[in-house]
Amino acid sequence: QVQLVESGGGSVQAGGSLRLSCAWSPYSISAKTMGWFRQAPGKEREGVAAIYSIDGSTYYADSVKARFTISQDNTNNTVWLQMNSLKPEDTAMYYCAARIGWLGDFWYRNFAYNNWGQGTQVTVSS
């Protein structure tokens, strides 16, 4: 049973930064897509960023490009989401997700992922 555990959420003021982490356990899979999603109250879950474990290819939602960076440490099965220049509209529950293989252009489709973390709350105040 794969487990994804997120951490790093919190409350910050607009313009601040947070770094989310997602740890995958208990076993390693070399080829996988790791994604970050978020869901604000009353809104649908949306893809934020994704990374492919083999070559580090990354994808970002337009709303976070140039502000968020997804990265990975395959040795430790960890993925991070560095969030800079945070805005109040970034407030949401953030989820880590994973699936075997590379989703490519379909990285943002939440139904394509079969492993999910419990979520970590990010709150940005103005």
CSV table of C-alpha atoms in Angstrom, one decimal:
chain,number,residue,atom,x,y,z
A,1,GLN,CA,0.0,0.0,0.0
A,2,VAL,CA,1.5,3.3,-1.1
A,3,GLN,CA,1.4,6.1,1.3
A,4,LEU,CA,1.9,9.8,0.5
A,5,VAL,CA,2.4,12.2,3.4
A,6,GLU,CA,2.4,15.9,2.9
A,7,SER,CA,3.8,18.5,5.2
A,8,GLY,CA,4.7,22.2,5.2
A,9,GLY,CA,1.4,23.9,5.0
A,10,GLY,CA,0.6,26.9,7.1
A,11,SER,CA,-0.5,30.5,7.2
A,12,VAL,CA,1.4,33.3,5.5
A,13,GLN,CA,0.8,36.9,4.4
A,14,ALA,CA,0.6,37.7,0.7
A,15,GLY,CA,4.0,37.8,-0.9
A,16,GLY,CA,5.3,35.2,1.5
A,17,SER,CA,6.7,31.7,0.8
A,18,LEU,CA,6.0,28.2,1.8
A,19,ARG,CA,7.6,24.9,0.9
A,20,LEU,CA,5.4,21.8,0.8
A,21,SER,CA,6.9,18.3,0.9
A,22,CYS,CA,5.5,14.9,0.0
A,23,ALA,CA,7.0,11.7,1.1
A,24,TRP,CA,6.3,8.4,-0.8
A,25,SER,CA,6.5,5.1,1.0
A,26,PRO,CA,7.1,2.2,1.6
A,27,TYR,CA,8.8,1.1,-1.6
A,28,SER,CA,10.5,2.9,-4.5
A,29,ILE,CA,9.1,3.0,-8.0
A,30,SER,CA,11.5,4.5,-10.6
A,31,ALA,CA,9.0,5.8,-13.2
A,32,LYS,CA,6.2,7.8,-11.7
A,33,THR,CA,4.4,11.0,-12.1
A,34,MET,CA,4.1,13.1,-8.9
A,35,GLY,CA,1.6,15.9,-8.8
A,36,TRP,CA,0.4,18.6,-6.6
A,37,PHE,CA,-3.3,19.6,-6.6
A,38,ARG,CA,-5.3,22.1,-4.6
A,39,GLN,CA,-8.9,22.5,-3.7
A,40,ALA,CA,-10.4,25.7,-2.3
A,41,PRO,CA,-13.8,25.6,-0.5
A,42,GLY,CA,-16.6,25.4,-3.1
A,43,LYS,CA,-14.2,24.8,-6.0
A,44,GLU,CA,-13.1,21.8,-7.9
A,45,ARG,CA,-9.7,20.2,-7.3
A,46,GLU,CA,-7.2,21.6,-9.7
A,47,GLY,CA,-3.7,20.6,-10.9
A,48,VAL,CA,-0.9,22.9,-9.7
A,49,ALA,CA,2.3,21.1,-10.9
A,50,ALA,CA,3.7,17.7,-11.8
A,51,ILE,CA,7.1,16.1,-12.2
A,52,TYR,CA,8.2,12.9,-13.9
A,53,SER,CA,10.6,11.0,-11.7
A,54,ILE,CA,12.9,9.7,-14.6
A,55,ASP,CA,13.9,12.9,-16.3
A,56,GLY,CA,12.5,15.6,-14.1
A,57,SER,CA,10.1,17.0,-16.7
A,58,THR,CA,7.8,19.4,-15.1
A,59,TYR,CA,4.4,21.0,-15.8
A,60,TYR,CA,2.7,23.9,-14.2
A,61,ALA,CA,-0.7,25.5,-14.1
A,62,ASP,CA,-0.6,29.0,-15.7
A,63,SER,CA,-1.8,30.5,-12.5
A,64,VAL,CA,1.4,29.4,-10.6
A,65,LYS,CA,4.1,29.6,-13.3
A,66,ALA,CA,7.1,31.6,-12.3
A,67,ARG,CA,6.0,31.5,-8.7
A,68,PHE,CA,5.9,27.8,-7.8
A,69,THR,CA,8.6,25.2,-8.4
A,70,ILE,CA,8.2,21.5,-8.1
A,71,SER,CA,11.3,19.4,-7.5
A,72,GLN,CA,12.2,15.9,-6.4
A,73,ASP,CA,14.7,13.7,-4.5
A,74,ASN,CA,14.3,10.2,-5.9
A,75,THR,CA,16.8,8.8,-3.4
A,76,ASN,CA,14.5,9.7,-0.6
A,77,ASN,CA,11.2,9.4,-2.5
A,78,THR,CA,10.3,13.0,-1.8
A,79,VAL,CA,8.8,15.8,-3.9
A,80,TRP,CA,8.6,19.4,-2.9
A,81,LEU,CA,6.6,22.4,-4.0
A,82,GLN,CA,8.3,25.7,-3.4
A,83,MET,CA,5.7,28.4,-3.4
A,84,ASN,CA,6.8,32.0,-3.6
A,85,SER,CA,5.0,35.3,-4.0
A,86,LEU,CA,1.9,33.7,-2.6
A,87,LYS,CA,-1.5,35.3,-3.2
A,88,PRO,CA,-4.8,35.1,-1.3
A,89,GLU,CA,-6.2,33.1,-4.2
A,90,ASP,CA,-3.6,30.4,-3.5
A,91,THR,CA,-5.4,29.6,-0.3
A,92,ALA,CA,-6.6,25.9,-0.5
A,93,MET,CA,-6.0,22.4,0.7
A,94,TYR,CA,-3.0,21.1,-1.1
A,95,TYR,CA,-2.7,17.4,-2.0
A,96,CYS,CA,0.1,15.3,-3.3
A,97,ALA,CA,-0.8,12.6,-5.8
A,98,ALA,CA,1.1,9.9,-7.7
A,99,ARG,CA,0.8,7.3,-10.3
A,100,ILE,CA,3.1,4.9,-12.1
A,101,GLY,CA,4.3,6.1,-15.5
A,102,TRP,CA,4.3,9.6,-17.1
A,103,LEU,CA,1.1,11.3,-17.7
A,104,GLY,CA,2.5,14.0,-19.9
A,105,ASP,CA,0.0,16.5,-21.1
A,106,PHE,CA,-2.7,14.9,-18.9
A,107,TRP,CA,-0.8,15.6,-15.7
A,108,TYR,CA,-3.6,17.9,-14.5
A,109,ARG,CA,-6.4,15.3,-14.6
A,110,ASN,CA,-6.9,14.3,-11.0
A,111,PHE,CA,-8.7,11.1,-11.9
A,112,ALA,CA,-5.5,9.8,-13.6
A,113,TYR,CA,-3.8,9.6,-10.2
A,114,ASN,CA,-4.5,6.5,-8.0
A,115,ASN,CA,-2.5,7.5,-4.9
A,116,TRP,CA,-3.3,10.6,-2.8
A,117,GLY,CA,-2.1,12.2,0.4
A,118,GLN,CA,-4.3,13.5,3.2
A,119,GLY,CA,-3.7,17.1,2.3
A,120,THR,CA,-2.1,20.1,3.9
A,121,GLN,CA,-3.7,23.5,4.4
A,122,VAL,CA,-2.2,26.7,2.9
A,123,THR,CA,-3.8,30.0,3.9
A,124,VAL,CA,-2.6,33.3,2.5
A,125,SER,CA,-3.9,36.5,4.0
A,126,SER,CA,-3.9,39.9,2.3
